[in-house]
């Protein structure tokens, strides 16, 4: 077999394996990652502030700043207190989609720009029992951060698009 044919075959095999891996992750076949222990998360407090600067609430958050922590999110959490949440930190601002994989309770999913401005808020319900990973609703938005809160917190506090989430400088 000629060298260029072997190289082309190698590239094709690598592409097939990569595609199979992506499909396995999307279908949940590789969702056997053990969740990090609760004490493996850094924690901080963020402030929710309206467009005029009035403080609406403070929220104690776990920080999900690695690919593993972002993938698992709150799926291993039974519940959150009223002023508790998770702050997902991405390396850069971008378009992201979040799903309610293996969740025990509904959420408000708040997309936040690098400067703290709320860009989008979704009020996410639990998916119907037995929904596969491929069929989960994708809650899409733009930002560098995503704040997940117990569903209803955004309405209860008055948080809306254009308001701000004040994130300590020490976070991401």
C-alpha positions as a Python dict, from the first residue, in 0.01 Angstrom:
ca = {
    (1, 'X'): (0, 0, 0),
    (2, 'X'): (141, 340, -94),
    (3, 'X'): (243, 576, 187),
    (4, 'X'): (-18, 841, 96),
    (5, 'X'): (-292, 575, 96),
    (6, 'X'): (-184, 458, 445),
    (7, 'X'): (-186, 818, 568),
    (8, 'X'): (-531, 876, 424),
    (9, 'X'): (-655, 554, 583),
    (10, 'X'): (-508, 663, 918),
    (11, 'X'): (-686, 1000, 897),
    (12, 'X'): (-1015, 828, 807),
    (13, 'X'): (-987, 589, 1104),
    (14, 'X'): (-906, 877, 1340),
    (15, 'X'): (-1210, 1068, 1211),
    (16, 'X'): (-1435, 765, 1262),
    (17, 'X'): (-1310, 713, 1618),
    (18, 'X'): (-1352, 1083, 1700),
    (19, 'X'): (-1706, 1083, 1558),
    (20, 'X'): (-1793, 769, 1756),
    (21, 'X'): (-1660, 932, 2075),
    (22, 'X'): (-1866, 1248, 2022),
    (23, 'X'): (-2180, 1041, 1957),
    (24, 'X'): (-2114, 832, 2269),
    (25, 'X'): (-2086, 1145, 2485),
    (26, 'X'): (-2401, 1297, 2332),
    (27, 'X'): (-2598, 978, 2386),
    (28, 'X'): (-2485, 951, 2747),
    (29, 'X'): (-2280, 634, 2706),
    (30, 'X'): (-1979, 804, 2866),
    (31, 'X'): (-2177, 973, 3141),
    (32, 'X'): (-2026, 742, 3400),
    (33, 'X'): (-1791, 1012, 3529),
    (34, 'X'): (-1794, 1021, 3907),
    (35, 'X'): (-1907, 1363, 4025),
    (36, 'X'): (-1651, 1570, 4213),
    (37, 'X'): (-1700, 1566, 4589),
    (38, 'X'): (-1881, 1873, 4722),
    (39, 'X'): (-1560, 1992, 4891),
    (40, 'X'): (-1376, 1984, 4554),
    (41, 'X'): (-1565, 2294, 4439),
    (42, 'X'): (-1440, 2643, 4510),
    (43, 'X'): (-1718, 2862, 4643),
    (44, 'X'): (-1796, 3230, 4636),
    (45, 'X'): (-2085, 3472, 4669),
    (46, 'X'): (-2222, 3665, 4372),
    (47, 'X'): (-2455, 3963, 4389),
    (48, 'X'): (-2758, 4011, 4167),
    (49, 'X'): (-2795, 4381, 4084),
    (50, 'X'): (-3059, 4556, 3874),
    (51, 'X'): (-2981, 4799, 3592),
    (52, 'X'): (-3002, 5097, 3831),
    (53, 'X'): (-2746, 4940, 4068),
    (54, 'X'): (-2989, 4825, 4337),
    (55, 'X'): (-2884, 4496, 4500),
    (56, 'X'): (-3153, 4236, 4445),
    (57, 'X'): (-2996, 3938, 4626),
    (58, 'X'): (-2677, 3754, 4708),
    (59, 'X'): (-2625, 3394, 4605),
    (60, 'X'): (-2372, 3144, 4741),
    (61, 'X'): (-2237, 2945, 4447),
    (62, 'X'): (-2020, 2646, 4374),
    (63, 'X'): (-1781, 2721, 4089),
    (64, 'X'): (-1774, 2483, 3791),
    (65, 'X'): (-1454, 2588, 3615),
    (66, 'X'): (-1331, 2265, 3455),
    (67, 'X'): (-1477, 2067, 3166),
    (68, 'X'): (-1571, 1783, 3402),
    (69, 'X'): (-1747, 2011, 3651),
    (70, 'X'): (-1929, 2198, 3374),
    (71, 'X'): (-2044, 1869, 3216),
    (72, 'X'): (-2177, 1730, 3545),
    (73, 'X'): (-2318, 2060, 3668),
    (74, 'X'): (-2588, 2011, 3929),
    (75, 'X'): (-2688, 1664, 3808),
    (76, 'X'): (-2553, 1500, 4125),
    (77, 'X'): (-2733, 1753, 4351),
    (78, 'X'): (-3061, 1664, 4521),
    (79, 'X'): (-3170, 2025, 4585),
    (80, 'X'): (-3051, 2381, 4638),
    (81, 'X'): (-3141, 2628, 4910),
    (82, 'X'): (-3319, 2948, 4807),
    (83, 'X'): (-3001, 3155, 4771),
    (84, 'X'): (-2769, 2884, 4645),
    (85, 'X'): (-2651, 2802, 4294),
    (86, 'X'): (-2370, 2702, 4061),
    (87, 'X'): (-2158, 2939, 3855),
    (88, 'X'): (-2018, 2789, 3536),
    (89, 'X'): (-1699, 2962, 3420),
    (90, 'X'): (-1593, 2926, 3056),
    (91, 'X'): (-1251, 3021, 2922),
    (92, 'X'): (-1403, 3273, 2681),
    (93, 'X'): (-1731, 3435, 2590),
    (94, 'X'): (-1927, 3229, 2340),
    (95, 'X'): (-2252, 3062, 2246),
    (96, 'X'): (-2332, 2780, 2489),
    (97, 'X'): (-2616, 2533, 2535),
    (98, 'X'): (-2714, 2381, 2868),
    (99, 'X'): (-2939, 2080, 2928),
    (100, 'X'): (-3127, 1937, 3227),
    (101, 'X'): (-2936, 1605, 3228),
    (102, 'X'): (-3018, 1386, 3531),
    (103, 'X'): (-3163, 1681, 3725),
    (104, 'X'): (-3377, 1640, 4037),
    (105, 'X'): (-3526, 1992, 4032),
    (106, 'X'): (-3602, 2271, 3779),
    (107, 'X'): (-3366, 2566, 3729),
    (108, 'X'): (-3330, 2922, 3616),
    (109, 'X'): (-3037, 2923, 3371),
    (110, 'X'): (-2883, 3270, 3351),
    (111, 'X'): (-2628, 3354, 3079),
    (112, 'X'): (-2386, 3628, 3180),
    (113, 'X'): (-2147, 3834, 2965),
    (114, 'X'): (-1782, 3885, 3074),
    (115, 'X'): (-1875, 4225, 3225),
    (116, 'X'): (-2151, 4065, 3436),
    (117, 'X'): (-2448, 4174, 3223),
    (118, 'X'): (-2730, 3919, 3209),
    (119, 'X'): (-2789, 3832, 2844),
    (120, 'X'): (-3055, 3557, 2867),
    (121, 'X'): (-3262, 3384, 3134),
    (122, 'X'): (-3431, 3048, 3079),
    (123, 'X'): (-3682, 2896, 3321),
    (124, 'X'): (-3602, 2528, 3268),
    (125, 'X'): (-3841, 2250, 3364),
    (126, 'X'): (-3745, 1892, 3431),
    (127, 'X'): (-3754, 1681, 3115),
    (128, 'X'): (-4019, 1409, 3093),
    (129, 'X'): (-3918, 1079, 3254),
    (130, 'X'): (-3702, 869, 3022),
    (131, 'X'): (-3590, 1153, 2794),
    (132, 'X'): (-3264, 1053, 2627),
    (133, 'X'): (-2963, 1282, 2610),
    (134, 'X'): (-3019, 1350, 2242),
    (135, 'X'): (-3378, 1463, 2310),
    (136, 'X'): (-3303, 1703, 2597),
    (137, 'X'): (-3400, 2067, 2541),
    (138, 'X'): (-3095, 2284, 2474),
    (139, 'X'): (-3115, 2614, 2661),
    (140, 'X'): (-2894, 2842, 2453),
    (141, 'X'): (-2733, 3175, 2528),
    (142, 'X'): (-2426, 3391, 2496),
    (143, 'X'): (-2185, 3470, 2775),
    (144, 'X'): (-1871, 3372, 2958),
    (145, 'X'): (-2057, 3265, 3271),
    (146, 'X'): (-2376, 3071, 3334),
    (147, 'X'): (-2548, 3095, 3671),
    (148, 'X'): (-2790, 2816, 3765),
    (149, 'X'): (-3041, 2889, 4040),
    (150, 'X'): (-3350, 2713, 4174),
    (151, 'X'): (-3632, 2782, 3927),
    (152, 'X'): (-3827, 3093, 4020),
    (153, 'X'): (-3531, 3276, 4178),
    (154, 'X'): (-3496, 3517, 3885),
    (155, 'X'): (-3865, 3612, 3905),
    (156, 'X'): (-3862, 3628, 4285),
    (157, 'X'): (-3562, 3862, 4295),
    (158, 'X'): (-3665, 4062, 3987),
    (159, 'X'): (-3350, 3962, 3792),
    (160, 'X'): (-3392, 4030, 3421),
    (161, 'X'): (-3185, 4056, 3102),
    (162, 'X'): (-2975, 4373, 3121),
    (163, 'X'): (-2926, 4342, 3498),
    (164, 'X'): (-2590, 4231, 3636),
    (165, 'X'): (-2433, 3945, 3825),
    (166, 'X'): (-2138, 4083, 4022),
    (167, 'X'): (-1872, 3812, 4019),
    (168, 'X'): (-1561, 3851, 4240),
    (169, 'X'): (-1240, 3924, 4048),
    (170, 'X'): (-1088, 3607, 4195),
    (171, 'X'): (-1325, 3396, 3980),
    (172, 'X'): (-1198, 3312, 3632),
}
